[in-house]
PDB file of C-alpha atoms in Angstrom:
ATOM      1  CA  MET C   1     124.067-180.636  12.567  1.00 51.00           C
ATOM      2  CA  GLY C   2     124.582-177.226  10.936  1.00 78.00           C
ATOM      3  CA  ILE C   3     125.773-174.918  13.590  1.00 82.00           C
ATOM      4  CA  GLU C   4     125.356-171.110  13.177  1.00 89.00           C
ATOM      5  CA  PHE C   5     127.425-168.898  15.435  1.00 92.00           C
ATOM      6  CA  GLU C   6     127.084-165.149  14.968  1.00 93.00           C
ATOM      7  CA  MET C   7     127.199-161.813  17.031  1.00 94.00           C
ATOM      8  CA  LYS C   8     124.780-159.080  16.346  1.00 95.00           C
ATOM      9  CA  TYR C   9     125.317-155.376  17.028  1.00 97.00           C
ATOM     10  CA  SER C  10     122.864-152.478  16.673  1.00 97.00           C
ATOM     11  CA  ALA C  11     124.261-149.768  14.430  1.00 97.00           C
ATOM     12  CA  GLU C  12     123.605-146.472  12.916  1.00 97.00           C
ATOM     13  CA  PRO C  13     123.969-146.042   9.162  1.00 97.00           C
ATOM     14  CA  ALA C  14     127.087-143.715   9.689  1.00 98.00           C
ATOM     15  CA  GLN C  15     128.574-146.775  11.758  1.00 98.00           C
ATOM     16  CA  GLN C  16     127.801-149.203   8.742  1.00 98.00           C
ATOM     17  CA  GLU C  17     129.602-146.821   6.318  1.00 97.00           C
ATOM     18  CA  ALA C  18     132.605-146.535   8.735  1.00 98.00           C
ATOM     19  CA  VAL C  19     132.819-150.447   8.710  1.00 98.00           C
ATOM     20  CA  LEU C  20     132.622-150.561   4.823  1.00 97.00           C
ATOM     21  CA  ALA C  21     135.346-148.041   4.464  1.00 97.00           C
ATOM     22  CA  ALA C  22     137.530-149.701   7.024  1.00 97.00           C
ATOM     23  CA  TYR C  23     137.035-153.267   5.574  1.00 97.00           C
ATOM     24  CA  PRO C  24     136.996-152.807   1.714  1.00 96.00           C
ATOM     25  CA  LEU C  25     135.917-156.326   0.996  1.00 96.00           C
ATOM     26  CA  GLU C  26     134.323-157.991  -1.900  1.00 96.00           C
ATOM     27  CA  TYR C  27     130.699-157.255  -0.678  1.00 98.00           C
ATOM     28  CA  GLN C  28     127.727-158.981  -2.220  1.00 97.00           C
ATOM     29  CA  THR C  29     124.369-157.189  -2.093  1.00 98.00           C
ATOM     30  CA  PHE C  30     121.299-159.217  -1.335  1.00 97.00           C
ATOM     31  CA  GLN C  31     117.594-157.986  -1.146  1.00 98.00           C
ATOM     32  CA  MET C  32     116.154-159.932   1.683  1.00 98.00           C
ATOM     33  CA  GLU C  33     112.356-160.446   2.281  1.00 98.00           C
ATOM     34  CA  THR C  34     111.638-162.729   5.352  1.00 98.00           C
ATOM     35  CA  THR C  35     108.443-164.231   6.541  1.00 98.00           C
ATOM     36  CA  TYR C  36     108.650-165.978  10.091  1.00 98.00           C
ATOM     37  CA  PHE C  37     106.154-168.761  10.815  1.00 98.00           C
ATOM     38  CA  ASP C  38     104.883-170.404  13.883  1.00 98.00           C
ATOM     39  CA  THR C  39     101.952-172.922  14.813  1.00 97.00           C
ATOM     40  CA  PRO C  40      98.618-171.129  15.807  1.00 96.00           C
ATOM     41  CA  ASP C  41      99.359-172.011  19.458  1.00 96.00           C
ATOM     42  CA  SER C  42     102.968-170.753  19.238  1.00 96.00           C
ATOM     43  CA  ALA C  43     104.517-173.986  19.945  1.00 96.00           C
ATOM     44  CA  LEU C  44     107.715-173.120  17.859  1.00 97.00           C
ATOM     45  CA  SER C  45     108.501-169.862  19.571  1.00 95.00           C
ATOM     46  CA  HIS C  46     107.713-171.208  22.990  1.00 95.00           C
ATOM     47  CA  ARG C  47     110.490-173.847  22.300  1.00 95.00           C
ATOM     48  CA  HIS C  48     112.914-170.985  20.936  1.00 93.00           C
ATOM     49  CA  ILE C  49     112.451-172.573  17.494  1.00 96.00           C
ATOM     50  CA  THR C  50     112.680-170.272  14.397  1.00 97.00           C
ATOM     51  CA  LEU C  51     111.079-171.083  11.092  1.00 98.00           C
ATOM     52  CA  ARG C  52     111.260-168.906   8.247  1.00 98.00           C
ATOM     53  CA  ARG C  53     111.115-168.550   4.595  1.00 98.00           C
ATOM     54  CA  ARG C  54     113.272-165.723   2.920  1.00 98.00           C
ATOM     55  CA  MET C  55     113.584-164.383  -0.425  1.00 97.00           C
ATOM     56  CA  GLU C  56     117.289-163.861  -0.995  1.00 96.00           C
ATOM     57  CA  ASN C  57     117.319-161.863  -4.309  1.00 96.00           C
ATOM     58  CA  ASP C  58     115.450-164.446  -6.265  1.00 94.00           C
ATOM     59  CA  ALA C  59     115.949-167.519  -4.381  1.00 97.00           C
ATOM     60  CA  SER C  60     113.203-168.819  -1.759  1.00 98.00           C
ATOM     61  CA  VAL C  61     115.307-170.308   1.136  1.00 98.00           C
ATOM     62  CA  CYS C  62     113.470-171.876   3.996  1.00 98.00           C
ATOM     63  CA  THR C  63     115.354-172.174   7.292  1.00 97.00           C
ATOM     64  CA  VAL C  64     114.842-173.881  10.798  1.00 97.00           C
ATOM     65  CA  LYS C  65     116.885-172.736  13.708  1.00 96.00           C
ATOM     66  CA  THR C  66     116.946-174.556  17.115  1.00 94.00           C
ATOM     67  CA  PRO C  67     118.724-173.896  20.419  1.00 89.00           C
ATOM     68  CA  VAL C  68     121.895-176.048  21.214  1.00 80.00           C
ATOM     69  CA  SER C  69     123.660-176.560  24.443  1.00 61.00           C
ATOM     70  CA  THR C  70     126.831-175.350  22.997  1.00 59.00           C
ATOM     71  CA  TYR C  71     127.960-172.267  21.040  1.00 62.00           C
ATOM     72  CA  GLY C  72     125.565-170.921  18.597  1.00 79.00           C
ATOM     73  CA  ARG C  73     122.263-172.476  17.183  1.00 90.00           C
ATOM     74  CA  GLY C  74     121.400-175.385  15.303  1.00 93.00           C
ATOM     75  CA  GLU C  75     120.520-174.260  11.640  1.00 95.00           C
ATOM     76  CA  TRP C  76     119.296-176.114   8.499  1.00 96.00           C
ATOM     77  CA  GLU C  77     118.238-174.617   5.285  1.00 96.00           C
ATOM     78  CA  CYS C  78     116.826-175.748   1.801  1.00 97.00           C
ATOM     79  CA  GLU C  79     115.510-173.963  -1.251  1.00 97.00           C
ATOM     80  CA  CYS C  80     111.880-174.362  -1.432  1.00 97.00           C
ATOM     81  CA  GLU C  81     108.906-172.296  -2.350  1.00 97.00           C
ATOM     82  CA  ASP C  82     106.611-173.445   0.296  1.00 97.00           C
ATOM     83  CA  ILE C  83     107.397-173.551   4.063  1.00 98.00           C
ATOM     84  CA  GLU C  84     105.197-176.403   4.663  1.00 96.00           C
ATOM     85  CA  GLN C  85     106.750-178.536   2.117  1.00 97.00           C
ATOM     86  CA  ALA C  86     110.415-177.471   3.272  1.00 98.00           C
ATOM     87  CA  ILE C  87     109.667-178.732   6.806  1.00 98.00           C
ATOM     88  CA  PRO C  88     110.052-182.493   5.817  1.00 97.00           C
ATOM     89  CA  LYS C  89     113.086-181.629   3.791  1.00 97.00           C
ATOM     90  CA  LEU C  90     114.709-179.805   6.722  1.00 97.00           C
ATOM     91  CA  CYS C  91     114.206-182.779   8.897  1.00 96.00           C
ATOM     92  CA  LYS C  92     115.877-185.063   6.495  1.00 96.00           C
ATOM     93  CA  LEU C  93     118.950-182.733   6.578  1.00 95.00           C
ATOM     94  CA  GLY C  94     119.243-183.224  10.248  1.00 93.00           C
ATOM     95  CA  ALA C  95     116.682-181.046  12.074  1.00 94.00           C
ATOM     96  CA  ASP C  96     114.900-182.527  14.918  1.00 92.00           C
ATOM     97  CA  GLU C  97     111.925-184.680  13.561  1.00 94.00           C
ATOM     98  CA  ALA C  98     109.786-183.322  16.512  1.00 94.00           C
ATOM     99  CA  LEU C  99     109.270-180.402  13.916  1.00 97.00           C
ATOM    100  CA  LEU C 100     106.920-182.746  11.966  1.00 97.00           C
ATOM    101  CA  SER C 101     104.531-183.358  14.815  1.00 97.00           C
ATOM    102  CA  LEU C 102     104.833-179.891  16.156  1.00 97.00           C
ATOM    103  CA  THR C 103     103.788-178.362  12.800  1.00 97.00           C
ATOM    104  CA  ALA C 104     101.271-181.164  11.751  1.00 96.00           C
ATOM    105  CA  ALA C 105      98.278-178.827  12.028  1.00 94.00           C
ATOM    106  CA  GLY C 106      99.989-176.323   9.839  1.00 96.00           C
ATOM    107  CA  VAL C 107     101.880-173.040  10.400  1.00 98.00           C
ATOM    108  CA  VAL C 108     100.873-169.336   9.948  1.00 98.00           C
ATOM    109  CA  PRO C 109     102.890-166.123   9.120  1.00 98.00           C
ATOM    110  CA  VAL C 110     103.351-164.089  12.461  1.00 98.00           C
ATOM    111  CA  CYS C 111     105.901-161.298  11.478  1.00 98.00           C
ATOM    112  CA  GLY C 112     108.750-160.519   8.996  1.00 98.00           C
ATOM    113  CA  ALA C 113     111.656-158.364   7.844  1.00 98.00           C
ATOM    114  CA  ARG C 114     112.546-156.640   4.695  1.00 98.00           C
ATOM    115  CA  PHE C 115     116.253-155.344   4.419  1.00 98.00           C
ATOM    116  CA  THR C 116     119.222-154.952   2.143  1.00 98.00           C
ATOM    117  CA  ARG C 117     122.355-156.908   3.080  1.00 98.00           C
ATOM    118  CA  GLN C 118     125.877-156.244   2.276  1.00 98.00           C
ATOM    119  CA  ALA C 119     128.295-159.106   3.003  1.00 98.00           C
ATOM    120  CA  GLY C 120     131.722-159.845   2.780  1.00 98.00           C
ATOM    121  CA  VAL C 121     134.300-162.381   4.264  1.00 98.00           C
ATOM    122  CA  VAL C 122     137.323-161.234   6.162  1.00 98.00           C
ATOM    123  CA  THR C 123     140.158-163.452   7.398  1.00 97.00           C
ATOM    124  CA  PHE C 124     140.853-162.873  11.164  1.00 97.00           C
ATOM    125  CA  ARG C 125     143.552-165.068  13.013  1.00 96.00           C
ATOM    126  CA  GLU C 126     142.811-168.564  11.821  1.00 94.00           C
ATOM    127  CA  SER C 127     139.235-167.932  10.915  1.00 98.00           C
ATOM    128  CA  GLN C 128     137.018-166.749   8.144  1.00 98.00           C
ATOM    129  CA  LEU C 129     134.343-164.434   9.299  1.00 98.00           C
ATOM    130  CA  GLU C 130     131.179-162.900   7.322  1.00 98.00           C
ATOM    131  CA  ILE C 131     130.652-159.198   8.168  1.00 98.00           C
ATOM    132  CA  ALA C 132     126.797-158.506   7.128  1.00 98.00           C
ATOM    133  CA  LEU C 133     125.280-154.960   7.211  1.00 98.00           C
ATOM    134  CA  ASP C 134     121.530-155.196   7.356  1.00 98.00           C
ATOM    135  CA  ARG C 135     119.360-152.142   6.737  1.00 98.00           C
ATOM    136  CA  GLY C 136     115.501-152.085   6.472  1.00 98.00           C
ATOM    137  CA  ILE C 137     112.500-152.721   8.663  1.00 98.00           C
ATOM    138  CA  LEU C 138     111.053-155.230  10.913  1.00 98.00           C
ATOM    139  CA  SER C 139     107.322-155.918  10.776  1.00 98.00           C
ATOM    140  CA  GLY C 140     104.557-157.526  13.070  1.00 97.00           C
ATOM    141  CA  GLY C 141     101.076-156.983  14.166  1.00 95.00           C
ATOM    142  CA  GLY C 142     100.666-153.946  11.439  1.00 95.00           C
ATOM    143  CA  GLN C 143     103.559-152.172  12.838  1.00 95.00           C
ATOM    144  CA  GLU C 144     106.986-151.458  11.613  1.00 97.00           C
ATOM    145  CA  MET C 145     110.358-150.511  13.129  1.00 96.00           C
ATOM    146  CA  PRO C 146     113.733-149.672  11.522  1.00 97.00           C
ATOM    147  CA  LEU C 147     116.432-152.240  11.444  1.00 98.00           C
ATOM    148  CA  CYS C 148     120.099-151.364  11.247  1.00 98.00           C
ATOM    149  CA  GLU C 149     122.642-153.826  12.464  1.00 98.00           C
ATOM    150  CA  ILE C 150     125.924-155.556  11.716  1.00 98.00           C
ATOM    151  CA  GLU C 151     126.511-159.253  11.994  1.00 97.00           C
ATOM    152  CA  VAL C 152     129.798-161.149  12.454  1.00 97.00           C
ATOM    153  CA  GLU C 153     129.201-164.813  11.627  1.00 96.00           C
ATOM    154  CA  LEU C 154     131.783-167.528  11.821  1.00 96.00           C
ATOM    155  CA  LYS C 155     132.210-169.399   8.424  1.00 96.00           C
ATOM    156  CA  SER C 156     135.209-171.541   9.581  1.00 95.00           C
ATOM    157  CA  GLY C 157     137.700-171.707  12.416  1.00 95.00           C
ATOM    158  CA  SER C 158     136.844-170.939  16.045  1.00 94.00           C
ATOM    159  CA  PRO C 159     134.144-169.298  17.976  1.00 93.00           C
ATOM    160  CA  GLU C 160     136.994-167.462  19.991  1.00 94.00           C
ATOM    161  CA  ASP C 161     138.149-165.726  16.861  1.00 96.00           C
ATOM    162  CA  ALA C 162     134.704-164.646  15.924  1.00 95.00           C
ATOM    163  CA  VAL C 163     134.148-163.292  19.490  1.00 95.00           C
ATOM    164  CA  ALA C 164     137.430-161.417  19.514  1.00 97.00           C
ATOM    165  CA  PHE C 165     136.886-159.833  16.002  1.00 98.00           C
ATOM    166  CA  GLY C 166     133.207-158.739  17.176  1.00 96.00           C
ATOM    167  CA  ALA C 167     134.702-157.217  20.264  1.00 96.00           C
ATOM    168  CA  LEU C 168     137.385-155.368  18.176  1.00 97.00           C
ATOM    169  CA  LEU C 169     134.612-154.162  15.794  1.00 97.00           C
ATOM    170  CA  ALA C 170     132.322-153.070  18.728  1.00 97.00           C
ATOM    171  CA  GLN C 171     135.102-151.081  20.297  1.00 97.00           C
ATOM    172  CA  ARG C 172     136.414-149.494  17.204  1.00 98.00           C
ATOM    173  CA  PHE C 173     133.134-148.482  15.815  1.00 98.00           C
ATOM    174  CA  GLY C 174     131.041-147.844  19.090  1.00 97.00           C
ATOM    175  CA  LEU C 175     128.729-150.743  18.400  1.00 97.00           C
ATOM    176  CA  VAL C 176     126.092-151.992  21.007  1.00 95.00           C
ATOM    177  CA  PRO C 177     125.532-155.695  21.340  1.00 96.00           C
ATOM    178  CA  GLN C 178     122.056-156.887  20.130  1.00 95.00           C
ATOM    179  CA  LYS C 179     120.941-159.812  22.197  1.00 91.00           C
ATOM    180  CA  ARG C 180     117.821-160.508  20.459  1.00 93.00           C
ATOM    181  CA  SER C 181     117.381-161.973  16.880  1.00 94.00           C
ATOM    182  CA  LYS C 182     115.332-160.420  14.238  1.00 96.00           C
ATOM    183  CA  PHE C 183     112.530-162.831  14.790  1.00 96.00           C
ATOM    184  CA  ARG C 184     112.365-162.275  18.440  1.00 94.00           C
ATOM    185  CA  ARG C 185     112.253-158.312  17.968  1.00 96.00           C
ATOM    186  CA  ALA C 186     109.538-158.749  15.130  1.00 97.00           C
ATOM    187  CA  LEU C 187     107.499-161.100  17.260  1.00 96.00           C
ATOM    188  CA  ALA C 188     107.661-158.696  20.046  1.00 95.00           C
ATOM    189  CA  LEU C 189     106.369-155.860  17.686  1.00 95.00           C
ATOM    190  CA  ALA C 190     103.552-158.478  16.474  1.00 95.00           C
ATOM    191  CA  LYS C 191     102.572-158.839  20.132  1.00 92.00           C
ATOM    192  CA  GLY C 192     102.697-155.254  21.003  1.00 91.00           C
ATOM    193  CA  GLU C 193     105.584-155.892  23.516  1.00 89.00           C
ATOM    194  CA  ASN C 194     108.300-153.246  24.383  1.00 78.00           C
ATOM    195  CA  ILE C 195     111.530-153.988  22.254  1.00 69.00           C
TER     196      ILE C 195
END
């Protein structure tokens, strides 16, 4: 199984600039345009499953994320132009085959995000961590809201190192932990819920 382990922090542009200055890494820049999908009866979101297609610069990447009982989330992805064609490929990679029956009647776009990501890898203790600075918008239900956050994602090593580094960043730069994923915030926007 692919496991994603990351922490998110709400940020202001000035805080992002301060992090960039403090960690002069070899940052790569990505233009991201994400569409999140669900079944018409919301079967995926009710099970805390995220299904998305994201344009990462010129690459179309389809991803499924699922809850797991340990740290992080299950995550599988493949390059594919069409989300419905990607679903069986994601299952072959290891995603739960229940996804096939859950999405048999098709999926529909429910919300999205457009943002620029600057990402670089830092070594902390025995671990490799990605610092990602995202700035753009979340969209849903004809509404938009600004997105400005910093992610710390474990690439290799221990979750404990990632937690410690995230706490260090939060303390040093006054960052506030963001408990909800981009999808959950965009979905709340689509539903007209408070975010």
